[in-house]
mmCIF file of C-alpha atoms and ligand atoms in Angstrom:
data_model
loop_
_atom_site.group_PDB
_atom_site.id
_atom_site.type_symbol
_atom_site.label_atom_id
_atom_site.label_comp_id
_atom_site.label_asym_id
_atom_site.label_seq_id
_atom_site.Cartn_x
_atom_site.Cartn_y
_atom_site.Cartn_z
ATOM 1 C CA MET A 1126 0.000 0.000 0.000
ATOM 2 C CA ILE A 1127 1.554 3.310 -1.053
ATOM 3 C CA GLN A 1128 1.664 6.338 1.187
ATOM 4 C CA ILE A 1129 0.836 9.565 -0.596
ATOM 5 C CA LYS A 1130 1.749 12.647 1.387
ATOM 6 C CA LYS A 1131 0.175 16.052 0.899
ATOM 7 C CA ASN A 1132 1.565 19.548 0.499
ATOM 8 C CA ILE A 1133 5.271 18.707 0.598
ATOM 9 C CA SER A 1134 7.776 21.513 0.201
ATOM 10 C CA LEU A 1135 9.902 20.901 -2.913
ATOM 11 C CA ALA A 1136 12.557 23.624 -2.570
ATOM 12 C CA PRO A 1137 14.669 21.576 -0.094
ATOM 13 C CA LEU A 1138 14.593 18.665 -2.561
ATOM 14 C CA THR A 1139 16.273 20.758 -5.274
ATOM 15 C CA SER A 1140 19.842 22.015 -5.593
ATOM 16 C CA PHE A 1141 18.499 25.531 -6.435
ATOM 17 C CA LYS A 1142 16.488 25.582 -3.143
ATOM 18 C CA ILE A 1143 13.675 27.265 -5.076
ATOM 19 C CA GLY A 1144 10.037 26.392 -5.733
ATOM 20 C CA GLY A 1145 6.650 25.894 -4.099
ATOM 21 C CA PRO A 1146 5.121 22.678 -2.701
ATOM 22 C CA ALA A 1147 3.905 19.478 -4.346
ATOM 23 C CA LYS A 1148 0.176 18.945 -3.848
ATOM 24 C CA TYR A 1149 0.837 15.185 -3.545
ATOM 25 C CA PHE A 1150 4.129 13.383 -2.987
ATOM 26 C CA LEU A 1151 5.149 9.735 -3.179
ATOM 27 C CA GLU A 1152 8.482 8.166 -2.296
ATOM 28 C CA ALA A 1153 8.353 4.968 -4.376
ATOM 29 C CA LYS A 1154 10.531 2.179 -2.970
ATOM 30 C CA ASN A 1155 10.235 -0.042 -6.052
ATOM 31 C CA ALA A 1156 8.598 -0.448 -9.468
ATOM 32 C CA ASP A 1157 5.347 -1.728 -7.957
ATOM 33 C CA GLU A 1158 4.984 1.441 -5.911
ATOM 34 C CA VAL A 1159 5.631 3.592 -8.994
ATOM 35 C CA ILE A 1160 2.936 1.639 -10.860
ATOM 36 C CA GLU A 1161 0.509 2.085 -7.954
ATOM 37 C CA GLY A 1162 1.263 5.823 -7.807
ATOM 38 C CA LEU A 1163 0.640 6.227 -11.540
ATOM 39 C CA LYS A 1164 -2.635 4.313 -11.276
ATOM 40 C CA TRP A 1165 -3.703 6.554 -8.396
ATOM 41 C CA ALA A 1166 -2.850 9.662 -10.436
ATOM 42 C CA LYS A 1167 -4.781 8.345 -13.442
ATOM 43 C CA LYS A 1168 -7.823 7.423 -11.367
ATOM 44 C CA ASN A 1169 -7.883 10.864 -9.748
ATOM 45 C CA LYS A 1170 -7.102 12.636 -13.053
ATOM 46 C CA ILE A 1171 -3.963 14.162 -11.580
ATOM 47 C CA LYS A 1172 -0.795 14.935 -13.522
ATOM 48 C CA TYR A 1173 2.523 13.536 -12.300
ATOM 49 C CA PHE A 1174 6.188 14.435 -12.369
ATOM 50 C CA VAL A 1175 9.191 12.226 -11.619
ATOM 51 C CA LEU A 1176 11.763 13.875 -9.372
ATOM 52 C CA GLY A 1177 15.360 12.699 -9.208
ATOM 53 C CA GLY A 1178 17.909 14.668 -7.193
ATOM 54 C CA GLY A 1179 16.321 17.966 -8.269
ATOM 55 C CA SER A 1180 19.654 19.266 -9.581
ATOM 56 C CA ASN A 1181 18.617 20.155 -13.123
ATOM 57 C CA ILE A 1182 15.196 21.716 -12.587
ATOM 58 C CA LEU A 1183 13.532 25.001 -11.777
ATOM 59 C CA ILE A 1184 10.235 24.529 -9.930
ATOM 60 C CA SER A 1185 7.715 27.377 -10.147
ATOM 61 C CA ASP A 1186 6.997 29.488 -7.068
ATOM 62 C CA GLU A 1187 3.461 28.052 -7.066
ATOM 63 C CA GLY A 1188 4.819 24.495 -6.875
ATOM 64 C CA PHE A 1189 3.445 21.395 -8.619
ATOM 65 C CA ASN A 1190 -0.312 20.937 -8.641
ATOM 66 C CA GLY A 1191 -0.169 17.160 -9.006
ATOM 67 C CA LEU A 1192 1.708 14.059 -7.819
ATOM 68 C CA VAL A 1193 5.498 14.160 -7.502
ATOM 69 C CA ILE A 1194 7.038 10.674 -7.565
ATOM 70 C CA LYS A 1195 10.540 10.201 -6.210
ATOM 71 C CA VAL A 1196 12.191 6.892 -7.088
ATOM 72 C CA GLN A 1197 14.228 5.632 -4.139
ATOM 73 C CA PRO A 1198 17.803 4.335 -4.459
ATOM 74 C CA ALA A 1199 18.698 0.672 -4.011
ATOM 75 C CA LYS A 1200 21.925 -1.190 -3.274
ATOM 76 C CA ILE A 1201 24.536 -1.182 -6.075
ATOM 77 C CA PHE A 1202 26.075 -4.444 -7.290
ATOM 78 C CA PHE A 1203 28.553 -4.835 -10.138
ATOM 79 C CA LYS A 1204 29.280 -8.300 -11.490
ATOM 80 C CA ASN A 1205 31.544 -8.937 -14.479
ATOM 81 C CA LEU A 1206 31.790 -5.165 -15.118
ATOM 82 C CA SER A 1207 27.992 -4.794 -15.353
ATOM 83 C CA GLY A 1208 25.535 -3.504 -12.787
ATOM 84 C CA VAL A 1209 21.783 -3.031 -12.731
ATOM 85 C CA ILE A 1210 21.231 0.228 -10.881
ATOM 86 C CA SER A 1211 18.039 1.843 -9.568
ATOM 87 C CA ALA A 1212 17.196 5.172 -11.243
ATOM 88 C CA GLY A 1213 17.048 6.786 -7.805
ATOM 89 C CA THR A 1214 20.715 6.036 -7.054
ATOM 90 C CA SER A 1215 22.846 9.162 -6.783
ATOM 91 C CA LEU A 1216 25.773 9.670 -9.145
ATOM 92 C CA ALA A 1217 27.922 10.138 -6.036
ATOM 93 C CA GLN A 1218 26.983 6.647 -4.744
ATOM 94 C CA LEU A 1219 27.657 5.236 -8.174
ATOM 95 C CA VAL A 1220 31.077 6.845 -8.514
ATOM 96 C CA GLY A 1221 31.868 5.575 -4.991
ATOM 97 C CA ALA A 1222 30.895 2.014 -5.952
ATOM 98 C CA SER A 1223 32.979 2.165 -9.127
ATOM 99 C CA ILE A 1224 36.048 3.182 -7.092
ATOM 100 C CA LYS A 1225 35.419 0.334 -4.633
ATOM 101 C CA ASP A 1226 35.190 -2.213 -7.456
ATOM 102 C CA GLY A 1227 38.097 -0.699 -9.420
ATOM 103 C CA LEU A 1228 35.898 0.097 -12.431
ATOM 104 C CA THR A 1229 36.694 2.911 -14.829
ATOM 105 C CA GLY A 1230 34.335 4.952 -17.047
ATOM 106 C CA LEU A 1231 32.512 7.248 -14.619
ATOM 107 C CA GLU A 1232 35.338 9.465 -13.338
ATOM 108 C CA TRP A 1233 33.873 12.445 -15.247
ATOM 109 C CA ALA A 1234 30.689 12.199 -13.142
ATOM 110 C CA ALA A 1235 32.458 12.865 -9.841
ATOM 111 C CA GLY A 1236 31.019 15.975 -8.234
ATOM 112 C CA ILE A 1237 27.856 16.071 -10.374
ATOM 113 C CA PRO A 1238 24.804 16.022 -8.103
ATOM 114 C CA GLY A 1239 21.564 14.186 -8.861
ATOM 115 C CA THR A 1240 20.496 10.651 -9.644
ATOM 116 C CA LEU A 1241 21.209 8.183 -12.416
ATOM 117 C CA GLY A 1242 17.581 8.515 -13.631
ATOM 118 C CA GLY A 1243 17.993 12.272 -14.034
ATOM 119 C CA ALA A 1244 21.356 11.763 -15.724
ATOM 120 C CA ILE A 1245 19.779 9.409 -18.281
ATOM 121 C CA TYR A 1246 16.910 11.831 -18.930
ATOM 122 C CA GLY A 1247 19.299 14.667 -19.849
ATOM 123 C CA ASN A 1248 22.283 12.568 -20.990
ATOM 124 C CA THR A 1249 24.402 14.248 -18.360
ATOM 125 C CA GLY A 1250 28.037 14.665 -19.240
ATOM 126 C CA ALA A 1251 31.296 16.453 -18.564
ATOM 127 C CA MET A 1252 34.961 16.451 -19.604
ATOM 128 C CA GLY A 1253 34.077 15.135 -23.080
ATOM 129 C CA HIS A 1254 32.085 12.142 -21.759
ATOM 130 C CA SER A 1255 28.426 11.427 -21.091
ATOM 131 C CA ILE A 1256 26.373 8.770 -19.332
ATOM 132 C CA SER A 1257 25.201 7.334 -22.674
ATOM 133 C CA GLU A 1258 28.668 5.765 -23.138
ATOM 134 C CA SER A 1259 28.106 3.353 -20.241
ATOM 135 C CA VAL A 1260 24.453 2.434 -20.789
ATOM 136 C CA GLU A 1261 23.588 -1.066 -21.986
ATOM 137 C CA LYS A 1262 19.854 -1.317 -21.258
ATOM 138 C CA ILE A 1263 17.143 0.603 -19.441
ATOM 139 C CA LYS A 1264 13.960 -0.710 -17.839
ATOM 140 C CA VAL A 1265 11.118 1.806 -17.998
ATOM 141 C CA LEU A 1266 7.462 2.013 -17.220
ATOM 142 C CA ARG A 1267 5.498 3.041 -20.298
ATOM 143 C CA ASN A 1268 1.711 3.297 -20.014
ATOM 144 C CA SER A 1269 1.795 0.918 -17.017
ATOM 145 C CA ALA A 1270 3.845 -1.686 -18.931
ATOM 146 C CA LEU A 1271 7.422 -2.588 -18.053
ATOM 147 C CA ILE A 1272 9.649 -2.474 -21.117
ATOM 148 C CA ASN A 1273 13.364 -2.872 -21.773
ATOM 149 C CA LEU A 1274 15.170 -0.463 -24.045
ATOM 150 C CA LYS A 1275 18.611 -0.880 -25.598
ATOM 151 C CA ASN A 1276 21.086 1.986 -25.763
ATOM 152 C CA LYS A 1277 20.271 2.735 -29.409
ATOM 153 C CA ASP A 1278 16.518 2.959 -28.647
ATOM 154 C CA ILE A 1279 17.168 5.885 -26.328
ATOM 155 C CA LYS A 1280 18.456 8.168 -29.117
ATOM 156 C CA PHE A 1281 21.038 9.784 -26.897
ATOM 157 C CA ALA A 1282 22.560 13.038 -28.175
ATOM 158 C CA TYR A 1283 24.099 16.093 -26.521
ATOM 159 C CA ARG A 1284 21.967 16.544 -23.350
ATOM 160 C CA LYS A 1285 19.161 14.643 -25.078
ATOM 161 C CA SER A 1286 17.256 11.369 -24.780
ATOM 162 C CA ILE A 1287 13.855 10.111 -25.894
ATOM 163 C CA PHE A 1288 12.631 10.551 -22.339
ATOM 164 C CA GLN A 1289 12.304 14.292 -22.953
ATOM 165 C CA LYS A 1290 9.617 13.496 -25.545
ATOM 166 C CA ASN A 1291 7.646 10.732 -23.799
ATOM 167 C CA LYS A 1292 6.384 10.160 -20.262
ATOM 168 C CA ASP A 1293 8.349 6.964 -19.492
ATOM 169 C CA VAL A 1294 9.408 6.496 -15.898
ATOM 170 C CA ILE A 1295 13.006 5.262 -15.819
ATOM 171 C CA LEU A 1296 13.302 2.470 -13.240
ATOM 172 C CA GLU A 1297 16.583 0.606 -13.693
ATOM 173 C CA ILE A 1298 19.681 1.069 -15.761
ATOM 174 C CA GLU A 1299 22.175 -1.587 -16.755
ATOM 175 C CA LEU A 1300 25.597 0.007 -16.915
ATOM 176 C CA LYS A 1301 28.780 -1.499 -18.260
ATOM 177 C CA LEU A 1302 32.155 -0.211 -17.105
ATOM 178 C CA GLN A 1303 35.738 -1.329 -17.733
ATOM 179 C CA LYS A 1304 38.311 -2.808 -15.409
ATOM 180 C CA GLY A 1305 40.688 -0.096 -14.241
ATOM 181 C CA ASP A 1306 43.418 0.663 -11.777
ATOM 182 C CA ARG A 1307 41.876 1.838 -8.485
ATOM 183 C CA GLU A 1308 44.684 4.335 -7.761
ATOM 184 C CA GLU A 1309 44.445 5.817 -11.289
ATOM 185 C CA ILE A 1310 40.650 6.093 -10.961
ATOM 186 C CA LYS A 1311 40.974 7.855 -7.603
ATOM 187 C CA LYS A 1312 43.620 10.230 -8.998
ATOM 188 C CA LEU A 1313 41.450 11.230 -11.969
ATOM 189 C CA ILE A 1314 38.425 11.746 -9.725
ATOM 190 C CA LYS A 1315 40.450 13.947 -7.410
ATOM 191 C CA GLU A 1316 41.624 16.059 -10.370
ATOM 192 C CA ASN A 1317 38.062 16.386 -11.705
ATOM 193 C CA LEU A 1318 36.706 17.403 -8.298
ATOM 194 C CA LEU A 1319 39.408 20.050 -7.991
ATOM 195 C CA LYS A 1320 38.607 21.444 -11.475
ATOM 196 C CA ARG A 1321 34.929 21.712 -10.484
ATOM 197 C CA SER A 1322 35.655 23.315 -7.178
ATOM 198 C CA LEU A 1323 37.864 25.956 -8.844
ATOM 199 C CA SER A 1324 35.515 26.763 -11.739
ATOM 200 C CA GLN A 1325 32.030 26.462 -10.233
ATOM 201 C CA PRO A 1326 30.210 28.627 -7.704
ATOM 202 C CA HIS A 1327 29.458 27.293 -4.240
ATOM 203 C CA TYR A 1328 25.963 28.827 -3.974
ATOM 204 C CA PRO A 1329 22.799 26.777 -4.655
ATOM 205 C CA SER A 1330 22.232 26.407 -8.416
ATOM 206 C CA ALA A 1331 21.031 23.948 -11.038
ATOM 207 C CA GLY A 1332 24.393 23.699 -12.807
ATOM 208 C CA CYS A 1333 24.685 25.123 -16.319
ATOM 209 C CA VAL A 1334 21.452 26.855 -17.275
ATOM 210 C CA PHE A 1335 22.028 26.863 -21.053
ATOM 211 C CA LYS A 1336 23.292 24.288 -23.533
ATOM 212 C CA ASN A 1337 26.466 24.981 -25.457
ATOM 213 C CA LEU A 1338 25.975 25.639 -29.182
ATOM 214 C CA SER A 1339 27.327 24.669 -32.526
ATOM 215 C CA PRO A 1340 29.279 27.582 -34.096
ATOM 216 C CA ARG A 1341 27.213 27.100 -37.259
ATOM 217 C CA LEU A 1342 24.062 28.227 -35.534
ATOM 218 C CA THR A 1343 24.534 31.959 -35.961
ATOM 219 C CA SER A 1344 22.991 33.648 -38.980
ATOM 220 C CA LEU A 1345 25.437 36.553 -38.640
ATOM 221 C CA GLY A 1346 27.985 34.192 -40.126
ATOM 222 C CA LEU A 1347 30.941 32.834 -38.264
ATOM 223 C CA ALA A 1348 33.426 34.784 -40.419
ATOM 224 C CA LYS A 1349 32.086 38.137 -39.180
ATOM 225 C CA LEU A 1350 32.094 36.991 -35.604
ATOM 226 C CA LEU A 1351 35.639 35.660 -35.885
ATOM 227 C CA GLU A 1352 36.843 39.090 -37.080
ATOM 228 C CA LYS A 1353 35.463 40.638 -33.911
ATOM 229 C CA TYR A 1354 36.223 37.807 -31.500
ATOM 230 C CA PRO A 1355 39.321 35.866 -32.597
ATOM 231 C CA GLU A 1356 38.920 33.644 -29.482
ATOM 232 C CA LEU A 1357 36.018 32.010 -31.293
ATOM 233 C CA GLU A 1358 38.626 30.211 -33.405
ATOM 234 C CA ASN A 1359 39.022 27.762 -30.490
ATOM 235 C CA PHE A 1360 35.310 27.050 -30.563
ATOM 236 C CA LYS A 1361 35.395 26.505 -34.312
ATOM 237 C CA LYS A 1362 38.003 23.800 -33.761
ATOM 238 C CA SER A 1363 36.176 22.109 -30.883
ATOM 239 C CA GLY A 1364 32.814 22.389 -32.650
ATOM 240 C CA VAL A 1365 31.158 23.905 -29.572
ATOM 241 C CA VAL A 1366 30.571 27.514 -28.551
ATOM 242 C CA SER A 1367 30.425 27.806 -24.789
ATOM 243 C CA ALA A 1368 27.187 29.431 -23.605
ATOM 244 C CA GLY A 1369 29.106 30.736 -20.582
ATOM 245 C CA TRP A 1370 31.598 32.522 -22.867
ATOM 246 C CA LEU A 1371 28.776 34.244 -24.792
ATOM 247 C CA ILE A 1372 27.118 35.379 -21.543
ATOM 248 C CA GLU A 1373 30.405 36.632 -20.133
ATOM 249 C CA LYS A 1374 31.135 38.598 -23.335
ATOM 250 C CA CYS A 1375 27.740 40.288 -22.911
ATOM 251 C CA GLY A 1376 29.008 41.650 -19.586
ATOM 252 C CA LEU A 1377 26.319 39.836 -17.624
ATOM 253 C CA LYS A 1378 28.447 38.172 -14.937
ATOM 254 C CA GLY A 1379 27.240 39.336 -11.536
ATOM 255 C CA LYS A 1380 23.910 40.676 -12.874
ATOM 256 C CA GLN A 1381 21.320 40.261 -10.127
ATOM 257 C CA ILE A 1382 17.515 40.226 -10.067
ATOM 258 C CA GLY A 1383 16.049 39.804 -6.606
ATOM 259 C CA GLN A 1384 18.208 37.176 -4.913
ATOM 260 C CA ALA A 1385 19.102 35.396 -8.174
ATOM 261 C CA GLN A 1386 22.443 36.206 -9.758
ATOM 262 C CA ILE A 1387 24.440 35.272 -12.828
ATOM 263 C CA SER A 1388 27.433 33.787 -11.071
ATOM 264 C CA GLU A 1389 30.562 35.930 -10.855
ATOM 265 C CA LYS A 1390 32.580 32.706 -11.123
ATOM 266 C CA HIS A 1391 30.872 30.917 -14.050
ATOM 267 C CA ALA A 1392 28.552 32.871 -16.361
ATOM 268 C CA ASN A 1393 26.439 29.828 -17.303
ATOM 269 C CA PHE A 1394 25.375 29.339 -13.670
ATOM 270 C CA ILE A 1395 22.536 31.271 -12.062
ATOM 271 C CA VAL A 1396 22.910 31.147 -8.296
ATOM 272 C CA ASN A 1397 20.486 31.575 -5.438
ATOM 273 C CA LEU A 1398 22.049 34.115 -3.070
ATOM 274 C CA GLY A 1399 19.574 33.312 -0.330
ATOM 275 C CA ASN A 1400 15.890 33.687 -0.957
ATOM 276 C CA ALA A 1401 15.657 33.754 -4.773
ATOM 277 C CA LYS A 1402 12.274 33.121 -6.401
ATOM 278 C CA ALA A 1403 11.713 31.166 -9.593
ATOM 279 C CA LYS A 1404 10.376 34.368 -11.173
ATOM 280 C CA ASP A 1405 13.750 36.089 -10.526
ATOM 281 C CA VAL A 1406 15.589 33.212 -12.235
ATOM 282 C CA ILE A 1407 13.192 33.388 -15.193
ATOM 283 C CA ALA A 1408 13.747 37.145 -15.493
ATOM 284 C CA LEU A 1409 17.529 36.567 -15.624
ATOM 285 C CA ILE A 1410 17.135 33.754 -18.181
ATOM 286 C CA ASN A 1411 15.058 36.039 -20.418
ATOM 287 C CA LEU A 1412 17.585 38.842 -20.065
ATOM 288 C CA VAL A 1413 20.461 36.515 -21.004
ATOM 289 C CA LYS A 1414 18.621 35.143 -24.052
ATOM 290 C CA LYS A 1415 17.717 38.616 -25.313
ATOM 291 C CA THR A 1416 21.209 40.059 -24.767
ATOM 292 C CA VAL A 1417 23.015 37.104 -26.388
ATOM 293 C CA LYS A 1418 20.611 37.209 -29.329
ATOM 294 C CA ASN A 1419 21.180 40.949 -29.861
ATOM 295 C CA LYS A 1420 24.956 40.753 -29.601
ATOM 296 C CA PHE A 1421 25.755 37.437 -31.291
ATOM 297 C CA ASP A 1422 22.521 36.295 -32.966
ATOM 298 C CA PHE A 1423 22.748 32.958 -31.126
ATOM 299 C CA ASP A 1424 19.535 31.474 -29.711
ATOM 300 C CA LEU A 1425 20.417 30.010 -26.333
ATOM 301 C CA LYS A 1426 18.373 26.980 -25.240
ATOM 302 C CA GLU A 1427 17.880 25.914 -21.635
ATOM 303 C CA GLU A 1428 19.601 22.793 -20.308
ATOM 304 C CA ILE A 1429 17.502 22.961 -17.125
ATOM 305 C CA GLN A 1430 13.925 21.659 -17.104
ATOM 306 C CA TYR A 1431 10.991 23.809 -16.001
ATOM 307 C CA VAL A 1432 8.455 22.270 -13.637
ATOM 308 C CA ASP A 1433 4.893 23.496 -13.810
ATOM 309 C CA PHE A 1434 5.210 26.924 -15.353
ATOM 310 C CA LYS A 1435 1.945 27.946 -16.978
HETATM 311 C C1 FAD B 224 26.690 22.197 -9.120
HETATM 312 C C2 FAD B 224 26.107 21.437 -10.284
HETATM 313 C C3 FAD B 224 26.952 20.935 -11.256
HETATM 314 C C4 FAD B 224 26.423 20.238 -12.351
HETATM 315 N N1 FAD B 224 27.273 19.773 -13.297
HETATM 316 C C5 FAD B 224 26.771 19.134 -14.378
HETATM 317 C C6 FAD B 224 27.644 18.660 -15.416
HETATM 318 O O1 FAD B 224 28.870 18.788 -15.349
HETATM 319 N N2 FAD B 224 27.078 18.060 -16.500
HETATM 320 C C7 FAD B 224 25.728 17.894 -16.617
HETATM 321 O O2 FAD B 224 25.278 17.333 -17.650
HETATM 322 N N3 FAD B 224 24.878 18.308 -15.654
HETATM 323 C C8 FAD B 224 25.367 18.916 -14.543
HETATM 324 N N4 FAD B 224 24.515 19.367 -13.569
HETATM 325 C C9 FAD B 224 23.049 19.163 -13.729
HETATM 326 C C10 FAD B 224 22.509 17.919 -13.013
HETATM 327 O O3 FAD B 224 23.228 17.644 -11.840
HETATM 328 C C11 FAD B 224 22.533 16.661 -13.867
HETATM 329 O O4 FAD B 224 21.909 16.901 -15.097
HETATM 330 C C12 FAD B 224 21.863 15.497 -13.122
HETATM 331 O O5 FAD B 224 22.210 14.292 -13.747
HETATM 332 C C13 FAD B 224 20.339 15.617 -13.060
HETATM 333 O O6 FAD B 224 19.834 14.539 -12.269
HETATM 334 P P1 FAD B 224 18.677 14.739 -11.183
HETATM 335 O O7 FAD B 224 18.420 13.400 -10.601
HETATM 336 O O8 FAD B 224 19.020 15.814 -10.237
HETATM 337 O O9 FAD B 224 17.472 15.157 -12.105
HETATM 338 P P2 FAD B 224 16.250 16.122 -11.709
HETATM 339 O O10 FAD B 224 16.743 17.527 -11.673
HETATM 340 O O11 FAD B 224 15.525 15.624 -10.523
HETATM 341 O O12 FAD B 224 15.326 15.917 -12.986
HETATM 342 C C14 FAD B 224 15.754 16.330 -14.270
HETATM 343 C C15 FAD B 224 14.765 15.763 -15.285
HETATM 344 O O13 FAD B 224 14.893 14.320 -15.277
HETATM 345 C C16 FAD B 224 13.626 13.722 -15.089
HETATM 346 N N5 FAD B 224 13.806 12.494 -14.316
HETATM 347 C C17 FAD B 224 14.540 12.298 -13.191
HETATM 348 N N6 FAD B 224 14.467 11.019 -12.786
HETATM 349 C C18 FAD B 224 13.656 10.369 -13.663
HETATM 350 C C19 FAD B 224 13.170 9.032 -13.782
HETATM 351 N N7 FAD B 224 13.508 8.069 -12.905
HETATM 352 N N8 FAD B 224 12.326 8.741 -14.809
HETATM 353 C C20 FAD B 224 11.973 9.696 -15.703
HETATM 354 N N9 FAD B 224 12.398 10.970 -15.661
HETATM 355 C C21 FAD B 224 13.230 11.314 -14.643
HETATM 356 C C22 FAD B 224 12.808 14.748 -14.293
HETATM 357 O O14 FAD B 224 11.409 14.530 -14.475
HETATM 358 C C23 FAD B 224 13.299 16.066 -14.921
HETATM 359 O O15 FAD B 224 12.581 16.354 -16.106
HETATM 360 C C24 FAD B 224 25.020 20.054 -12.460
HETATM 361 C C25 FAD B 224 24.159 20.552 -11.463
HETATM 362 C C26 FAD B 224 24.712 21.241 -10.383
HETATM 363 C C27 FAD B 224 23.778 21.760 -9.332
#
């Protein structure tokens, strides 16, 4: 029998520490409880939302007028380099288990908050890697039926998966890693954590707000831009224009609306200085998009997901 709670504050369950309450809230311990929760929502004609670690979302100040389902973590076991992991497992737990078992392939994920389910949804990545590289199969709940998907079915791309288009609930992920040297793994993780600590702000945030772009996406023409900003040559080579670089060049670092601020440390982060509201973050996002469009003719797209904005 599932236990549905009422009027649960969501802000503490997000890394931004922003957002109103969930009208209904379920902590699902297993697939059966997720199924029961979905049935309950259907019967009561209530919409639902699956919450992971809340580290890539902005929840509206009014909250979520429906059922929030949080998939709980389960114990991690790797056997013969493969492990079947619950979607609710945090990336931190997973990186810890890979160190313990001397498995390589997830060092890039050290220091990224959130769960494996959320990472699959947005194909989370860093340092030139992404979670898609380690995924073998995924078990999801689709219209109350359990189905297994192979890596190629998920249509992973840069910060993309099919889950952004459908309403599947991700339940379990089969990951495959490689045998590595435990000391080398630890060393790389330590280096990656240091890089993060030096480059990222320490205030509450949802990580990078905008996706990076392809240099081809400006109608001004890259040649004109390169004349003005020779640094863009680096981006041409790497194939990616950093959204943070564009925002910084617009002079927006440090810009504040209410208690939300474009980080002084990393221009692609919006930070909560204390009591920021979702509406302040939205106002900053709109300002950034408009300014970048006017200066560079690039259309920035959000990496973060919005929850329940009308
Ligand atoms: C300081 C900081 C640094 C970060 N660095 C990075 C980085 O380097 N690279 C990067 O890519 N991201 C980064 N992020 C963003 C974020 O941590 C990752 O994208 C993370 O993997 C999101 O997981 P989550 O569990 O928090 O997802 P949530 O924020 O809870 O949810 C994100 C989306 O996934 C969906 N979702 C979650 N679980 C499920 C499920 N079981 N079934 C179906 N849908 C689900 C939600 O409905 C929502 O739409 C960073 C964030 C912070 C705060």
